[in-house]
Short mmCIF file of C-alpha atoms in Angstrom, two decimals:
data_model
loop_
_atom_site.label_atom_id
_atom_site.label_comp_id
_atom_site.label_asym_id
_atom_site.label_seq_id
_atom_site.Cartn_x
_atom_site.Cartn_y
_atom_site.Cartn_z
CA MET A 1 6.38 8.57 0.61
CA LYS A 2 4.64 8.82 -2.38
CA TRP A 3 3.09 5.25 -4.19
CA LYS A 4 3.28 5.38 -7.60
CA ASN A 5 0.54 2.53 -8.51
CA ALA A 6 -2.64 1.31 -6.03
CA LEU A 7 -5.14 -0.78 -5.44
CA ILE A 8 -7.99 -0.03 -4.06
CA ILE A 9 -11.20 -2.92 -3.53
CA GLY A 10 -14.18 -1.27 -2.68
CA ALA A 11 -13.28 1.97 -4.35
CA SER A 12 -16.82 2.80 -4.52
CA GLY A 13 -17.68 2.99 -0.71
CA GLY A 14 -17.19 5.74 1.50
CA ILE A 15 -13.69 4.71 3.21
CA GLY A 16 -12.20 3.35 -0.36
CA ALA A 17 -13.88 6.61 -2.81
CA ALA A 18 -11.77 9.31 -0.47
CA LEU A 19 -8.84 7.23 -0.24
CA SER A 20 -8.97 6.92 -4.41
CA SER A 21 -9.23 10.92 -4.42
CA ALA A 22 -6.93 11.22 -1.58
CA LEU A 23 -4.24 9.41 -3.46
CA ARG A 24 -5.03 10.29 -6.83
CA ALA A 25 -5.08 14.22 -5.60
CA SER A 26 -1.03 13.70 -4.42
CA GLY A 27 -0.23 12.33 -7.41
CA THR A 28 -0.37 8.95 -7.54
CA HIS A 29 -2.48 6.03 -10.45
CA VAL A 30 -5.50 4.03 -9.21
CA THR A 31 -7.35 1.15 -10.29
CA GLY A 32 -10.17 0.99 -8.18
CA LEU A 33 -11.85 -1.81 -7.68
CA SER A 34 -16.12 -2.32 -6.44
CA ARG A 35 -19.24 -4.76 -7.59
CA SER A 36 -21.18 -1.99 -8.07
CA VAL A 37 -19.04 -0.37 -11.51
CA ASP A 38 -16.70 -3.14 -12.17
CA GLY A 39 -18.50 -6.09 -11.00
CA PHE A 40 -16.18 -6.82 -8.81
CA ASP A 41 -17.80 -8.84 -5.68
CA ILE A 42 -15.47 -10.00 -2.44
CA THR A 43 -17.27 -13.28 -1.53
CA ASP A 44 -18.11 -14.65 -5.33
CA GLU A 45 -13.66 -16.16 -5.96
CA THR A 46 -14.78 -16.45 -10.01
CA SER A 47 -14.93 -12.19 -9.63
CA VAL A 48 -12.23 -12.17 -7.82
CA ALA A 49 -10.07 -14.80 -9.69
CA ARG A 50 -11.30 -13.29 -13.50
CA ILE A 51 -10.51 -9.68 -12.43
CA LEU A 52 -7.26 -9.40 -10.06
CA GLU A 53 -6.19 -11.86 -12.98
CA ASP A 54 -6.83 -9.63 -15.66
CA LEU A 55 -4.50 -6.73 -14.11
CA GLU A 56 -1.58 -6.26 -15.67
CA GLN A 57 0.88 -3.74 -13.62
CA THR A 58 1.84 -4.45 -10.38
CA PHE A 59 1.45 -2.02 -7.29
CA ASP A 60 3.15 -0.23 -4.27
CA LEU A 61 0.44 0.20 -2.72
CA ILE A 62 -2.85 -2.08 -1.46
CA ILE A 63 -5.31 -1.66 -0.11
CA VAL A 64 -8.80 -3.95 0.69
CA ALA A 65 -11.18 -1.89 2.21
CA SER A 66 -14.32 -3.40 1.06
CA GLY A 67 -16.77 -4.81 4.34
CA ALA A 68 -19.47 -4.15 6.12
CA LEU A 69 -22.14 -4.06 9.06
CA GLU A 70 -25.17 -5.08 8.33
CA ILE A 71 -25.94 -7.84 5.56
CA LYS A 72 -29.51 -8.29 4.68
CA GLY A 73 -31.73 -6.25 6.96
CA ALA A 74 -29.50 -9.39 9.55
CA VAL A 75 -27.87 -6.46 12.53
CA PRO A 76 -25.08 -6.45 15.21
CA GLU A 77 -26.52 -8.40 17.79
CA LYS A 78 -27.01 -7.52 21.40
CA SER A 79 -26.48 -11.13 23.09
CA LEU A 80 -25.86 -14.86 21.75
CA LYS A 81 -30.38 -15.49 21.44
CA HIS A 82 -29.73 -13.20 18.75
CA ILE A 83 -26.69 -15.11 16.35
CA SER A 84 -28.08 -16.56 13.44
CA ALA A 85 -25.71 -18.80 11.31
CA GLN A 86 -27.00 -16.97 8.41
CA ALA A 87 -26.24 -13.96 9.52
CA MET A 88 -22.69 -15.30 10.31
CA ALA A 89 -21.49 -17.30 7.50
CA ASP A 90 -21.98 -13.35 5.60
CA GLN A 91 -19.97 -11.57 8.01
CA PHE A 92 -17.21 -14.12 7.06
CA ALA A 93 -17.75 -13.68 3.55
CA VAL A 94 -17.46 -10.29 2.97
CA ASN A 95 -15.74 -9.37 5.68
CA ALA A 96 -12.97 -12.19 6.59
CA ILE A 97 -12.49 -14.74 3.05
CA GLY A 98 -13.05 -12.10 1.36
CA PRO A 99 -9.67 -10.18 1.89
CA ALA A 100 -8.56 -13.71 2.13
CA LEU A 101 -9.48 -13.97 -1.58
CA VAL A 102 -7.85 -11.09 -2.69
CA LEU A 103 -4.91 -11.36 -0.93
CA ARG A 104 -4.13 -14.59 -2.58
CA HIS A 105 -3.42 -12.95 -5.94
CA ALA A 106 -0.81 -10.60 -3.19
CA SER A 107 2.62 -12.67 -4.07
CA ARG A 108 1.55 -11.26 -7.54
CA LEU A 109 0.38 -8.35 -8.17
CA ILE A 110 2.86 -6.33 -5.13
CA ASP A 111 5.68 -4.85 -6.38
CA ARG A 112 9.05 -6.47 -5.70
CA ALA A 113 11.53 -4.41 -6.54
CA GLN A 114 10.83 -1.63 -4.48
CA PRO A 115 8.78 -0.45 -0.47
CA ALA A 116 5.22 -1.80 -0.49
CA GLN A 117 2.68 -1.36 1.67
CA LEU A 118 -0.58 -4.30 2.01
CA SER A 119 -3.98 -2.91 4.03
CA VAL A 120 -7.00 -4.76 5.02
CA LEU A 121 -9.37 -2.93 7.35
CA SER A 122 -10.20 -3.79 9.92
CA ALA A 123 -11.90 -2.56 13.44
CA ARG A 124 -11.09 -2.16 16.90
CA VAL A 125 -14.30 -4.48 17.98
CA GLY A 126 -12.17 -7.33 16.02
CA SER A 127 -9.70 -7.27 18.94
CA ILE A 128 -9.86 -9.91 21.18
CA GLY A 129 -6.94 -8.23 24.01
CA ASP A 130 -9.46 -4.53 23.01
CA ASN A 131 -12.95 -6.67 23.48
CA HIS A 132 -14.45 -4.72 27.24
CA LEU A 133 -18.71 -4.92 26.24
CA GLY A 134 -19.26 -8.16 24.38
CA GLY A 135 -21.91 -8.33 22.00
CA TRP A 136 -21.72 -7.70 17.43
CA TYR A 137 -20.82 -11.49 17.87
CA ALA A 138 -20.53 -12.63 13.44
CA TYR A 139 -18.54 -9.68 12.90
CA ARG A 140 -16.80 -9.70 15.41
CA ALA A 141 -15.73 -12.82 14.92
CA ALA A 142 -14.73 -11.99 10.97
CA LYS A 143 -12.96 -9.14 11.76
CA ALA A 144 -10.56 -11.52 13.89
CA ALA A 145 -10.65 -13.59 11.08
CA VAL A 146 -9.22 -10.98 8.94
CA ASN A 147 -6.66 -9.95 11.35
CA GLN A 148 -5.78 -13.34 11.95
CA ILE A 149 -5.77 -13.86 7.99
CA VAL A 150 -3.56 -10.59 7.32
CA HIS A 151 -0.42 -11.51 10.25
CA THR A 152 -0.47 -14.85 8.13
CA ALA A 153 -0.08 -13.46 4.49
CA ALA A 154 2.47 -11.32 6.02
CA ILE A 155 4.68 -14.26 7.12
CA GLU A 156 4.59 -15.90 4.19
CA LEU A 157 4.63 -12.72 1.86
CA ALA A 158 7.97 -11.21 3.89
CA ARG A 159 9.99 -14.84 2.79
CA THR A 160 9.83 -13.35 -0.52
CA HIS A 161 8.59 -9.77 -0.78
CA LYS A 162 11.56 -8.60 1.71
CA GLN A 163 10.71 -4.66 1.75
CA LEU A 164 6.42 -5.02 2.51
CA ALA A 165 4.34 -4.07 5.00
CA CYS A 166 1.46 -6.13 4.83
CA VAL A 167 -0.95 -4.64 7.88
CA ALA A 168 -4.68 -4.45 9.08
CA LEU A 169 -6.08 -1.58 9.97
CA HIS A 170 -8.36 -0.41 12.29
CA PRO A 171 -10.37 3.63 10.29
CA GLY A 172 -11.84 4.83 13.52
CA THR A 173 -14.89 5.45 13.19
CA VAL A 174 -16.49 7.62 9.50
CA GLN A 175 -18.81 9.30 8.45
CA THR A 176 -20.43 7.03 6.55
CA PRO A 177 -23.92 5.34 5.15
CA PHE A 178 -21.80 2.10 7.44
CA THR A 179 -21.46 2.95 10.40
CA GLU A 180 -25.14 6.18 10.95
CA LYS A 181 -26.61 4.06 12.79
CA TYR A 182 -23.76 2.86 15.47
CA VAL A 183 -22.50 6.28 16.04
CA ALA A 184 -23.80 7.90 18.38
CA ARG A 185 -21.41 7.41 20.87
CA HIS A 186 -18.51 7.87 19.16
CA ALA A 187 -15.90 10.48 17.56
CA THR A 188 -16.53 9.95 13.86
CA VAL A 189 -14.18 11.89 11.50
CA PRO A 190 -15.47 11.82 7.32
CA ALA A 191 -14.03 9.42 5.48
CA SER A 192 -12.29 12.38 3.35
CA GLN A 193 -9.84 13.16 7.22
CA ALA A 194 -10.36 9.03 8.18
CA ALA A 195 -8.41 8.21 4.36
CA GLU A 196 -5.61 10.95 5.20
CA ASN A 197 -4.76 9.66 8.62
CA LEU A 198 -4.57 5.83 7.17
CA LEU A 199 -2.55 7.50 4.53
CA SER A 200 -0.68 9.32 6.48
CA VAL A 201 -0.36 5.61 9.12
CA LEU A 202 0.13 3.34 5.67
CA ALA A 203 3.38 5.77 4.63
CA SER A 204 5.08 4.82 8.16
CA LEU A 205 5.19 1.66 8.01
CA ASP A 206 8.34 -0.29 5.99
CA ALA A 207 9.01 -4.26 6.06
CA THR A 208 9.99 -4.28 10.19
CA GLN A 209 6.49 -3.43 11.25
CA THR A 210 4.27 -6.30 9.12
CA GLY A 211 1.95 -8.66 10.73
CA LYS A 212 0.83 -5.69 12.65
CA PHE A 213 -2.73 -3.95 13.02
CA PHE A 214 -2.68 -0.61 13.39
CA ASP A 215 -5.30 1.95 14.33
CA TRP A 216 -5.86 5.40 12.47
CA SER A 217 -3.04 7.31 14.75
CA GLY A 218 -0.12 4.73 14.04
CA ALA A 219 -1.19 2.70 17.11
CA GLU A 220 -0.86 -0.41 17.69
CA VAL A 221 -3.93 -2.17 18.11
CA SER A 222 -3.86 -5.65 20.64
CA TRP A 223 -4.86 -8.90 19.23
#
């Protein structure tokens, strides 16, 4: 599938930049938004509303590629005793509430006249069914929350956007500053390969698969 217009939220991050580059190379017109370049702060409702409301075109591909694992120096918790209210609130602000604020504008931004894909990058650790190791309370909970947000949004958007696939995607463990401290025991891929994997999955999806959670290979992930 070839997209005409794509919107990438978090376009200056490792995966966001790779997605933007791959799409442009294929001839897709890309609108990229990020805090560092455009002042797009996904944790600031006013910033999200102001910038998205200024967009005049519609898109047949939207990817929310923003996210954070460590925020303000808080590392993933190894046990209950490490839980912090502030760290948990920060995780939800970036990884759940921020994407929800973007989805609030989705109905206006998505082209209804043709097939379209809307994706939020999640993480396999947000899967409750796949959680066999424990730990990482705040990050897991925020990603589980965004999975629920995506699934719920897909139900609503299906009523008006009959050709839309709205999904959560797990990109795998990607070689970015985001993950460099946590990759010792995991196979990793460069951001460019992760982007190609994600776009391949998205290109294969249609409205019959809306509301689901997929990994980088196209396999469905349990909630």
